Short mmCIF file of C-alpha atoms and ligand atoms in Angstrom, two decimals:
data_model
loop_
_atom_site.label_atom_id
_atom_site.label_comp_id
_atom_site.label_asym_id
_atom_site.label_seq_id
_atom_site.Cartn_x
_atom_site.Cartn_y
_atom_site.Cartn_z
CA MET C 246 -13.13 -40.99 -12.78
CA PRO C 247 -16.78 -40.42 -12.04
CA LEU C 248 -18.16 -37.07 -12.98
CA SER C 249 -18.82 -36.27 -9.34
CA LEU C 250 -15.08 -36.36 -8.68
CA SER C 251 -14.27 -34.15 -11.56
CA LEU C 252 -17.01 -31.79 -10.59
CA ILE C 253 -15.64 -31.67 -7.08
CA THR C 254 -12.24 -30.85 -8.56
CA LEU C 255 -13.88 -28.30 -10.74
CA CYS C 256 -15.73 -26.79 -7.85
CA LEU C 257 -12.65 -26.74 -5.66
CA VAL C 258 -10.88 -24.85 -8.39
CA PHE C 259 -13.87 -22.60 -8.59
CA VAL C 260 -14.04 -22.08 -4.85
CA SER C 261 -10.34 -21.43 -4.60
CA LEU C 262 -10.84 -18.59 -7.02
CA LEU C 263 -13.29 -16.88 -4.76
CA SER C 264 -12.06 -14.40 -2.20
CA PRO C 265 -12.34 -16.23 1.10
CA VAL C 266 -13.18 -14.53 4.35
CA GLY C 267 -10.01 -12.79 5.48
CA GLY C 268 -8.83 -12.39 1.90
CA ALA C 269 -5.74 -14.58 2.35
CA VAL C 270 -6.11 -16.19 -1.07
CA GLU C 271 -6.00 -14.00 -4.13
CA ARG C 272 -8.27 -14.53 -7.06
CA ARG C 273 -6.41 -15.86 -10.02
CA LYS C 274 -6.20 -13.13 -12.58
CA CYS C 275 -8.06 -13.78 -15.78
CA SER C 276 -5.27 -12.90 -18.16
CA HIS C 277 -6.21 -15.17 -21.08
CA PRO C 278 -9.99 -15.20 -21.25
CA ALA C 279 -11.62 -17.74 -23.56
CA VAL C 280 -13.20 -16.01 -26.53
CA ARG C 281 -16.73 -17.19 -27.23
CA LYS C 282 -17.55 -17.11 -30.93
CA GLU C 283 -20.57 -17.43 -33.16
CA TRP C 284 -21.24 -21.02 -34.19
CA ARG C 285 -21.12 -20.39 -37.92
CA SER C 286 -17.83 -18.52 -37.65
CA LEU C 287 -16.15 -21.61 -36.24
CA PRO C 288 -14.28 -23.92 -38.61
CA HIS C 289 -16.15 -27.20 -39.12
CA LYS C 290 -13.50 -28.98 -37.09
CA GLU C 291 -14.28 -26.83 -34.04
CA ARG C 292 -18.01 -27.31 -34.44
CA ALA C 293 -17.41 -31.05 -34.63
CA ASP C 294 -15.25 -30.87 -31.48
CA TRP C 295 -18.06 -29.24 -29.52
CA ILE C 296 -20.64 -31.72 -30.79
CA THR C 297 -18.34 -34.64 -30.00
CA ALA C 298 -17.83 -33.34 -26.46
CA VAL C 299 -21.58 -32.92 -25.94
CA ASN C 300 -22.21 -36.45 -27.18
CA CYS C 301 -19.43 -37.68 -24.89
CA LEU C 302 -21.04 -35.97 -21.90
CA ALA C 303 -24.37 -37.48 -22.85
CA LYS C 304 -22.87 -40.98 -22.57
CA LEU C 305 -21.29 -40.59 -19.14
CA PRO C 306 -23.02 -41.80 -16.01
CA HIS C 307 -25.22 -39.42 -14.16
CA ASP C 308 -23.61 -37.28 -11.50
CA ARG C 309 -24.41 -38.35 -7.96
CA MET C 310 -23.75 -34.91 -6.56
CA PHE C 311 -26.71 -33.62 -8.43
CA LYS C 312 -29.76 -33.06 -6.21
CA PRO C 313 -32.71 -32.11 -8.31
CA SER C 314 -35.17 -29.88 -6.55
CA VAL C 315 -38.44 -30.38 -8.29
CA ASN C 316 -40.46 -27.24 -8.44
CA PRO C 317 -43.38 -27.34 -8.91
CA PRO C 318 -43.59 -30.70 -7.09
CA ASP C 319 -46.21 -32.20 -9.36
CA ILE C 320 -44.18 -32.52 -12.55
CA ALA C 321 -42.75 -35.82 -13.81
CA PRO C 322 -40.06 -37.03 -11.40
CA TYR C 323 -36.41 -36.94 -12.28
CA ASN C 324 -35.23 -40.28 -13.71
CA ALA C 325 -32.02 -41.30 -11.95
CA SER C 326 -32.07 -44.97 -12.94
CA GLY C 327 -29.53 -44.41 -15.66
CA SER C 328 -27.08 -43.36 -12.99
CA LEU C 329 -26.25 -46.92 -11.97
CA PHE C 330 -25.33 -48.01 -15.43
CA ASP C 331 -22.62 -46.93 -17.72
CA GLY C 332 -22.14 -48.01 -21.27
CA ILE C 333 -23.93 -50.59 -23.37
CA GLY C 334 -23.86 -47.75 -25.84
CA SER C 335 -26.93 -46.27 -24.24
CA LEU C 336 -27.31 -42.72 -23.22
CA THR C 337 -27.06 -42.14 -19.52
CA GLN C 338 -27.72 -38.99 -17.73
CA THR C 339 -24.84 -36.65 -17.29
CA LEU C 340 -26.12 -34.20 -19.79
CA ASN C 341 -29.56 -34.57 -18.41
CA SER C 342 -28.28 -34.14 -14.88
CA LEU C 343 -27.20 -30.71 -15.94
CA ALA C 344 -30.39 -30.16 -17.85
CA LYS C 345 -32.52 -31.16 -14.93
CA ILE C 346 -31.42 -28.16 -12.97
CA LEU C 347 -34.08 -26.47 -14.99
CA PHE C 348 -36.54 -28.09 -12.66
CA MET C 349 -35.99 -24.92 -10.76
CA HIS C 350 -37.80 -22.98 -13.40
CA THR C 351 -39.97 -21.06 -11.00
CA TRP C 352 -36.82 -19.64 -9.43
CA ILE C 353 -34.79 -18.85 -12.51
CA HIS C 354 -37.33 -17.34 -14.89
CA TYR C 355 -39.03 -14.01 -14.30
CA THR C 356 -36.84 -13.52 -11.23
CA GLY C 357 -33.57 -11.67 -10.75
CA GLN C 358 -31.79 -15.04 -11.04
CA PHE C 359 -32.51 -15.27 -14.75
CA LEU C 360 -29.34 -13.70 -16.18
CA PRO C 361 -26.88 -14.60 -13.36
CA TRP C 362 -28.12 -18.19 -13.09
CA HIS C 363 -27.91 -18.86 -16.81
CA ARG C 364 -24.43 -17.30 -16.94
CA TRP C 365 -23.34 -19.69 -14.20
CA TYR C 366 -25.11 -22.63 -15.87
CA ILE C 367 -23.54 -22.16 -19.33
CA ASN C 368 -20.14 -21.85 -17.67
CA THR C 369 -20.72 -25.02 -15.62
CA PHE C 370 -21.72 -26.94 -18.74
CA ASP C 371 -18.67 -25.58 -20.56
CA GLN C 372 -16.41 -26.66 -17.68
CA ALA C 373 -17.93 -30.15 -17.73
CA LEU C 374 -17.26 -30.44 -21.47
CA ARG C 375 -13.64 -29.54 -20.78
CA SER C 376 -12.92 -31.56 -17.68
CA ARG C 377 -14.86 -34.69 -18.62
CA CYS C 378 -14.72 -34.75 -22.38
CA GLY C 379 -11.49 -32.96 -23.24
CA TYR C 380 -13.11 -30.06 -25.06
CA ARG C 381 -10.62 -27.27 -25.71
CA GLY C 382 -12.65 -24.67 -27.53
CA SER C 383 -14.96 -22.16 -25.92
CA SER C 384 -18.72 -22.06 -25.56
CA PRO C 385 -20.18 -21.13 -28.94
CA TYR C 386 -23.15 -18.84 -29.26
CA TRP C 387 -25.95 -18.63 -31.81
CA ASP C 388 -26.52 -15.11 -33.08
CA TRP C 389 -30.18 -15.34 -34.07
CA THR C 390 -29.97 -11.99 -35.82
CA LYS C 391 -27.66 -13.41 -38.50
CA GLY C 392 -29.33 -14.92 -41.50
CA SER C 393 -32.03 -14.12 -43.94
CA PRO C 394 -33.06 -10.47 -43.88
CA SER C 395 -36.68 -11.44 -44.37
CA PRO C 396 -38.29 -10.99 -40.96
CA SER C 397 -40.56 -13.99 -41.05
CA SER C 398 -38.44 -16.33 -43.11
CA ARG C 399 -37.79 -19.81 -41.79
CA VAL C 400 -34.40 -19.65 -43.42
CA ARG C 401 -32.85 -17.40 -40.82
CA VAL C 402 -33.28 -19.93 -38.10
CA MET C 403 -32.74 -23.04 -40.19
CA GLN C 404 -29.92 -22.04 -42.44
CA TYR C 405 -27.10 -22.96 -40.15
CA LEU C 406 -28.58 -26.00 -38.56
CA PRO C 407 -28.10 -28.79 -41.08
CA VAL C 408 -24.78 -27.37 -42.28
CA SER C 409 -23.28 -27.22 -38.83
CA GLY C 410 -24.43 -30.61 -37.75
CA LEU C 411 -26.80 -29.47 -35.03
CA GLY C 412 -29.68 -30.72 -37.13
CA GLY C 413 -32.74 -29.04 -38.53
CA TRP C 414 -36.49 -29.12 -38.00
CA GLY C 415 -38.70 -32.09 -37.48
CA ALA C 416 -41.82 -32.70 -39.55
CA ALA C 417 -45.38 -33.51 -38.50
CA SER C 418 -45.28 -36.87 -40.29
CA THR C 419 -42.39 -38.05 -38.10
CA GLN C 420 -43.53 -36.55 -34.78
CA TYR C 421 -41.18 -33.60 -35.34
CA HIS C 422 -38.16 -35.79 -34.56
CA VAL C 423 -34.86 -34.23 -35.56
CA LEU C 424 -33.71 -36.47 -38.39
CA ASP C 425 -30.38 -34.92 -39.37
CA GLY C 426 -27.28 -33.63 -37.61
CA ALA C 427 -25.35 -35.19 -34.77
CA PHE C 428 -28.26 -35.49 -32.34
CA SER C 429 -30.75 -37.04 -34.74
CA ALA C 430 -33.03 -40.04 -34.41
CA SER C 431 -30.33 -42.22 -35.96
CA SER C 432 -27.73 -41.15 -33.39
CA SER C 433 -27.67 -42.57 -29.86
CA PHE C 434 -28.67 -39.20 -28.41
CA ARG C 435 -31.76 -39.74 -26.25
CA PRO C 436 -32.72 -37.18 -23.63
CA SER C 437 -34.19 -39.13 -20.70
CA TYR C 438 -36.65 -36.53 -19.44
CA PRO C 439 -39.63 -36.55 -19.22
CA TYR C 440 -39.02 -40.07 -20.61
CA PRO C 441 -36.35 -41.34 -23.01
CA HIS C 442 -37.13 -39.84 -26.40
CA ILE C 443 -35.76 -38.62 -29.69
CA MET C 444 -35.07 -34.90 -29.63
CA TRP C 445 -37.69 -32.88 -31.44
CA ARG C 446 -38.11 -29.42 -32.95
CA ASN C 447 -41.22 -27.92 -34.40
CA TYR C 448 -40.77 -24.62 -36.22
CA THR C 449 -43.45 -22.35 -34.78
CA LEU C 450 -43.94 -18.88 -36.16
CA PHE C 451 -46.92 -18.01 -33.99
CA PRO C 452 -46.33 -19.59 -30.58
CA PRO C 453 -49.40 -20.17 -28.40
CA LEU C 454 -48.05 -17.83 -25.72
CA ASP C 455 -51.37 -17.62 -23.94
CA LYS C 456 -51.15 -21.38 -23.29
CA LEU C 457 -47.43 -21.68 -22.75
CA ILE C 458 -47.10 -18.71 -20.39
CA PRO C 459 -50.61 -18.13 -19.10
CA ILE C 460 -50.84 -14.95 -17.06
CA PRO C 461 -54.44 -14.12 -16.14
CA GLY C 462 -55.37 -10.73 -17.53
CA PHE C 463 -52.23 -10.40 -19.65
CA VAL C 464 -52.87 -10.23 -23.39
CA TRP C 465 -50.12 -11.68 -25.60
CA ASN C 466 -50.01 -10.46 -29.20
CA LEU C 467 -50.64 -13.79 -30.90
CA SER C 468 -50.44 -12.34 -34.40
CA MET C 469 -46.83 -11.22 -34.03
CA PRO C 470 -44.42 -13.62 -35.78
CA ALA C 471 -41.87 -14.94 -33.28
CA THR C 472 -39.05 -14.05 -35.65
CA ASP C 473 -39.95 -10.34 -35.44
CA ASN C 474 -38.79 -10.42 -31.86
CA PHE C 475 -35.18 -11.41 -32.46
CA THR C 476 -34.12 -9.26 -35.38
CA ARG C 477 -30.93 -7.23 -35.38
CA PRO C 478 -32.71 -3.90 -34.70
CA VAL C 479 -34.55 -5.44 -31.74
CA VAL C 480 -31.34 -6.85 -30.26
CA GLU C 481 -29.36 -3.66 -30.91
CA GLY C 482 -32.13 -1.67 -29.30
CA ILE C 483 -31.86 -3.80 -26.19
CA ILE C 484 -28.06 -3.54 -26.02
CA ASN C 485 -27.99 0.20 -26.64
CA GLY C 486 -31.02 1.08 -24.55
CA PHE C 487 -31.97 0.94 -20.88
CA GLU C 488 -28.93 2.86 -19.66
CA GLY C 489 -28.39 1.95 -16.01
CA ASP C 490 -31.84 0.31 -15.96
CA PHE C 491 -31.21 -3.38 -15.36
CA ARG C 492 -34.83 -4.12 -14.55
CA ASN C 493 -36.23 -3.11 -17.92
CA PHE C 494 -33.19 -4.42 -19.78
CA HIS C 495 -33.66 -7.85 -18.23
CA ALA C 496 -37.46 -7.85 -18.61
CA THR C 497 -37.30 -6.94 -22.30
CA LEU C 498 -34.59 -9.49 -23.06
CA GLU C 499 -36.24 -12.33 -21.17
CA SER C 500 -39.82 -11.83 -22.38
CA GLY C 501 -38.69 -10.79 -25.85
CA PRO C 502 -35.94 -12.48 -27.88
CA HIS C 503 -35.09 -15.08 -25.23
CA THR C 504 -38.63 -16.43 -25.03
CA TYR C 505 -39.46 -16.14 -28.72
CA VAL C 506 -36.39 -18.13 -29.79
CA HIS C 507 -37.30 -20.96 -27.38
CA LEU C 508 -40.87 -21.02 -28.64
CA CYS C 509 -39.98 -20.66 -32.31
CA VAL C 510 -37.69 -23.71 -32.15
CA SER C 511 -40.27 -25.42 -29.93
CA GLY C 512 -40.18 -29.15 -29.10
CA ASP C 513 -37.56 -29.84 -26.43
CA MET C 514 -36.29 -26.24 -26.59
CA ALA C 515 -39.69 -24.98 -25.48
CA GLY C 516 -40.18 -27.74 -22.90
CA VAL C 517 -43.24 -29.01 -24.75
CA CYS C 518 -44.17 -32.55 -23.72
CA PRO C 519 -43.31 -34.90 -26.59
CA VAL C 520 -45.99 -37.00 -28.25
CA GLY C 521 -46.43 -40.06 -26.02
CA ALA C 522 -45.12 -38.40 -22.85
CA PRO C 523 -46.45 -39.77 -19.56
CA PRO C 524 -49.49 -37.98 -18.16
CA ASP C 525 -47.46 -36.33 -15.41
CA CYS C 526 -45.43 -34.45 -18.01
CA ILE C 527 -46.22 -30.76 -17.77
CA THR C 528 -45.13 -28.44 -20.54
CA ALA C 529 -42.72 -26.06 -18.82
CA PRO C 530 -39.11 -24.96 -19.25
CA THR C 531 -37.97 -27.93 -17.17
CA PHE C 532 -36.18 -29.75 -19.98
CA SER C 533 -35.39 -27.13 -22.60
CA ALA C 534 -31.69 -27.95 -22.15
CA ASN C 535 -32.34 -31.40 -23.66
CA ASP C 536 -31.61 -29.71 -26.98
CA PRO C 537 -27.89 -28.81 -27.21
CA LEU C 538 -29.03 -25.73 -29.11
CA PHE C 539 -30.11 -24.46 -25.69
CA PHE C 540 -26.49 -23.76 -24.75
CA LEU C 541 -25.84 -21.76 -27.92
CA HIS C 542 -29.05 -19.86 -27.41
CA HIS C 543 -28.34 -18.97 -23.81
CA ALA C 544 -24.75 -18.01 -24.62
CA MET C 545 -26.30 -15.44 -26.97
CA VAL C 546 -28.60 -14.20 -24.20
CA ASP C 547 -25.52 -13.95 -21.97
CA ARG C 548 -23.66 -12.12 -24.73
CA ILE C 549 -26.40 -9.51 -24.93
CA TRP C 550 -26.04 -8.94 -21.18
CA TYR C 551 -22.24 -8.77 -21.61
CA LYS C 552 -22.52 -6.26 -24.47
CA TRP C 553 -24.99 -4.17 -22.48
CA GLN C 554 -22.73 -4.25 -19.42
CA HIS C 555 -19.89 -2.89 -21.55
CA LYS C 556 -22.00 -0.23 -23.24
CA HIS C 557 -22.18 2.27 -20.37
CA LYS C 558 -20.37 2.56 -17.07
CA SER C 559 -23.67 2.63 -15.23
CA ASN C 560 -24.67 -0.73 -16.75
CA LYS C 561 -21.64 -2.67 -15.58
CA ASN C 562 -22.81 -3.50 -12.07
CA ALA C 563 -26.47 -2.60 -12.49
CA PHE C 564 -28.84 -5.16 -11.00
CA PHE C 565 -32.39 -5.24 -9.76
CA GLY C 566 -34.56 -8.28 -9.22
CA GLY C 567 -36.57 -10.29 -6.74
CA SER C 568 -36.55 -13.95 -5.79
CA VAL C 569 -40.22 -14.80 -6.33
CA GLN C 570 -41.87 -15.40 -9.68
CA ARG C 571 -45.06 -13.35 -9.99
CA LEU C 572 -47.20 -14.67 -12.81
CA GLU C 573 -50.49 -14.85 -10.90
CA ASN C 574 -52.01 -11.91 -12.76
CA ALA C 575 -51.10 -9.16 -15.21
CA THR C 576 -50.78 -6.49 -12.51
CA ALA C 577 -48.31 -8.53 -10.48
CA PHE C 578 -46.41 -9.60 -13.61
CA LEU C 579 -45.98 -6.09 -14.99
CA ARG C 580 -44.91 -4.81 -11.60
CA TYR C 581 -42.48 -7.64 -10.89
CA GLN C 582 -41.24 -8.89 -14.27
CA THR C 583 -37.82 -9.50 -12.73
CA GLY C 584 -39.24 -11.06 -9.58
CA GLY C 585 -41.09 -9.90 -6.51
CA PRO C 586 -39.74 -9.46 -2.96
CA PRO C 587 -37.72 -10.56 -1.14
CA PHE C 588 -35.30 -8.76 -3.44
CA LEU C 589 -31.91 -10.19 -4.30
CA SER C 590 -28.56 -8.64 -3.48
CA MET C 591 -25.04 -9.32 -4.65
CA ASP C 592 -24.70 -11.76 -1.74
CA SER C 593 -27.72 -13.81 -2.78
CA VAL C 594 -26.97 -17.44 -3.54
CA ILE C 595 -27.47 -18.86 -7.05
CA PRO C 596 -29.34 -22.20 -6.88
CA THR C 597 -27.04 -24.96 -8.10
CA ASN C 598 -28.76 -28.20 -7.01
CA GLY C 599 -25.52 -29.73 -5.79
CA LEU C 600 -23.39 -28.93 -8.82
CA ALA C 601 -21.23 -26.53 -6.83
CA THR C 602 -19.65 -27.60 -3.55
CA SER C 603 -19.88 -24.19 -1.99
CA PRO C 604 -22.29 -21.35 -2.56
CA VAL C 605 -22.03 -19.30 -5.71
CA ILE C 606 -23.33 -15.78 -5.18
CA LEU C 607 -24.55 -13.17 -7.61
CA SER C 608 -21.44 -11.01 -7.39
CA ASP C 609 -19.38 -14.00 -8.63
CA VAL C 610 -20.97 -13.79 -12.04
CA MET C 611 -21.51 -10.07 -12.56
CA SER C 612 -18.30 -9.89 -14.56
CA THR C 613 -17.01 -12.51 -16.99
CA THR C 614 -13.38 -11.58 -16.31
CA GLU C 615 -13.11 -9.98 -12.89
CA GLY C 616 -14.31 -12.85 -10.72
CA PRO C 617 -14.07 -16.63 -11.02
CA LEU C 618 -15.31 -16.55 -14.63
CA CYS C 619 -12.81 -16.00 -17.42
CA TYR C 620 -14.26 -15.46 -20.88
CA ILE C 621 -15.25 -12.71 -23.28
CA TYR C 622 -17.38 -12.51 -26.44
CA ASP C 623 -16.08 -11.52 -29.84
C1 LIG B 1437 -35.38 -43.94 -16.99
O1 LIG B 1437 -34.23 -43.97 -17.82
C2 LIG B 1437 -33.83 -45.28 -18.19
C3 LIG B 1437 -32.52 -45.16 -18.94
O2 LIG B 1437 -32.63 -44.21 -19.99
C4 LIG B 1437 -34.94 -45.92 -19.01
O3 LIG B 1437 -34.60 -47.23 -19.35
C5 LIG B 1437 -36.25 -45.92 -18.22
O4 LIG B 1437 -37.29 -46.39 -19.03
C6 LIG B 1437 -36.56 -44.53 -17.73
N1 LIG B 1437 -37.74 -44.56 -16.88
C7 LIG B 1437 -38.78 -43.78 -17.08
C8 LIG B 1437 -39.90 -43.90 -16.08
O5 LIG B 1437 -38.86 -42.99 -18.02
C1 LIG B 1438 -46.20 -27.85 -34.26
O1 LIG B 1438 -46.32 -26.49 -34.62
C2 LIG B 1438 -47.56 -26.15 -35.22
C3 LIG B 1438 -47.54 -24.66 -35.50
O2 LIG B 1438 -46.41 -24.25 -36.14
C4 LIG B 1438 -48.71 -26.48 -34.30
O3 LIG B 1438 -49.91 -26.23 -34.97
C5 LIG B 1438 -48.65 -27.92 -33.88
O4 LIG B 1438 -49.64 -28.16 -32.88
C6 LIG B 1438 -47.29 -28.23 -33.29
N1 LIG B 1438 -47.23 -29.65 -32.95
C7 LIG B 1438 -46.86 -30.09 -31.76
C8 LIG B 1438 -46.88 -31.57 -31.57
O5 LIG B 1438 -46.50 -29.36 -30.86
C1 LIG B 1439 -49.51 -7.48 -33.01
O1 LIG B 1439 -48.44 -7.73 -33.92
C2 LIG B 1439 -48.75 -7.44 -35.26
C3 LIG B 1439 -47.58 -7.93 -36.10
O2 LIG B 1439 -46.37 -7.43 -35.63
C4 LIG B 1439 -48.98 -5.94 -35.38
O3 LIG B 1439 -49.30 -5.62 -36.70
C5 LIG B 1439 -50.11 -5.53 -34.45
O4 LIG B 1439 -50.25 -4.12 -34.45
C6 LIG B 1439 -49.85 -5.99 -33.04
N1 LIG B 1439 -51.04 -5.77 -32.22
C7 LIG B 1439 -50.99 -5.08 -31.09
C8 LIG B 1439 -52.29 -4.97 -30.37
O5 LIG B 1439 -49.97 -4.56 -30.66
C1 LIG B 1440 -41.44 -8.66 -28.42
O1 LIG B 1440 -42.31 -9.32 -27.54
C2 LIG B 1440 -42.67 -8.58 -26.40
C3 LIG B 1440 -43.47 -9.47 -25.50
O2 LIG B 1440 -44.59 -10.01 -26.16
C4 LIG B 1440 -43.44 -7.35 -26.83
O3 LIG B 1440 -43.77 -6.58 -25.72
C5 LIG B 1440 -42.56 -6.54 -27.77
O4 LIG B 1440 -43.29 -5.45 -28.28
C6 LIG B 1440 -42.07 -7.39 -28.92
N1 LIG B 1440 -41.11 -6.64 -29.70
C7 LIG B 1440 -41.24 -6.42 -31.00
C8 LIG B 1440 -40.16 -5.62 -31.64
O5 LIG B 1440 -42.17 -6.86 -31.64
C1 LIG B 1441 -53.18 -9.84 -8.48
O1 LIG B 1441 -52.66 -10.73 -7.50
C2 LIG B 1441 -52.44 -10.12 -6.24
C3 LIG B 1441 -51.92 -11.17 -5.27
O2 LIG B 1441 -50.81 -11.81 -5.80
C4 LIG B 1441 -53.72 -9.54 -5.67
O3 LIG B 1441 -53.44 -8.86 -4.47
C5 LIG B 1441 -54.31 -8.57 -6.68
O4 LIG B 1441 -55.57 -8.15 -6.20
C6 LIG B 1441 -54.48 -9.26 -8.02
N1 LIG B 1441 -54.93 -8.26 -8.99
C7 LIG B 1441 -55.89 -8.50 -9.84
C8 LIG B 1441 -56.24 -7.39 -10.77
O5 LIG B 1441 -56.48 -9.56 -9.90
#
C-alpha cells in the first residue's frame, strides 16, 4: 500500500475525530493516551524499535500527496525523483517528504504557528511510523537538561547518543559525518535534501547566531555557550514562569533552548548546507528534520509547552501569535517575536502541505488529550 493511501486512511481517521459542522459525530474519547517517555529511560529494545521504524520509513517511496511549498522560492528545489522508484536498497523519500514540510520555515518559526505546527508535525510523523512501519511505542523525547551537571560540557549532549544508537558527533577530518549509530555513514540512511548526503553533526558551543539568524540591529550574545541555554534551571524557569502569558513563554522557548539545541548539534539539525552542497543550497531550517534527533528534540519542546499548559489554569488555552515572520529589524523582531499581524485565532489553519486531507486548525492541537490528539508526557 503506498504511503499516500495510508496517509489518507490516517487523515480520514483524524478528520472523523474532529467535530463536524452540526456536531453529529462525537469525538472519540482519549481514554488510553500514549505516554511519551525520555529516550534514555526506554529499554534498548524500544529504542531499537523506534530506530527500525524510522529506517523503514526512510526506505519507503515518497508520498505523492505531499505538496511542498517552497518558501522562500529561491532555495534548492525539492527532489521528488526518488518518488518513482522503490527499493534497490536505496533510500527514497518518505522521511524526507515529511522533512520537507520545513520548507515552510518562514511560516512556522517566529510566528504563532511554531508550537501548534510542531505539535501537529511530531504527531503526524509518529502516526506514519505506526501505520506504515508497525511502530507500537510512543514518540520519545530528548530531555536536554539530563546529563552532565557541568554547564559547558560536551558530555551532556553526547552521552546518550552512541549508547542509544542515534549516533554521536562528526569530526572535521571526515566532514562531520555521523560515523556511529543506526543512521551513520555505513548505514543506508541518506537524506536527499539539499542533495543526497551522509547525515552530519558538528558540536558547536558558540553558534554563529549573527550569521544563522541575521536580524539587522539585533545583537546576539556570541560569547554565551549554547549549553547554558538549555540547563534544568532555564527550562524549569520557562515552565514555571510566564503565567497566562503565552507570547513571552513561546518567545523565550523558541529563541532560547529550542534554537540553541539545534545550533549546538549543528549540521543537518541546524539546516547548515553540507560540504559540497549545490550553490542553491541556503542554510536555513528547511531540512533540520533530516536528522531523526529532530523528532526527539521537538517532542521535548512540545513537552515544555504541555508542562506549562498544565502548570496554571490560565496557561491551558493561552495563545497569542501572528502569521507573519518579522525578522527585518530588531524593533520589529522584539515587537513581534511570535509573529506580526494578521494575528492567528483558534480557527486558523495549520499549514500541512498536503499531508492532511482536510484542514487542521489551531484548536485541534491545543490539548494533547481533549481533541484529535491522544498522548501525554511522563
Ligand atoms: C534526487 O534524489 C535521487 C535519489 O536519491 C538522486 O539519485 C539524485 O541525484 C537527486 N538529485 C539531485 C539534484 O540531488
Ligand atoms: C564546525 O563547528 C566549528 C565550531 O564549533 C566551526 O568553526 C566550523 O566552521 C564548523 N564546520 C562546519 C563545516 O560547519
Ligand atoms: C554574554 O554571555 C556571557 C556568558 O554567559 C556573559 O558572561 C555576558 O555577561 C553576556 N553578555 C551580555 C552583554 O549579556
Ligand atoms: C538564552 O538565549 C536568549 C536568546 O539569545 C537570551 O535572551 C537568554 O538570556 C539566554 N538565557 C540564558 C539563561 O542564558
Ligand atoms: C523596522 O522595519 C519596519 C518595517 O518593517 C520599519 O517601519 C521600521 O522603520 C524599521 N525600524 C528600524 C529601526 O529600522
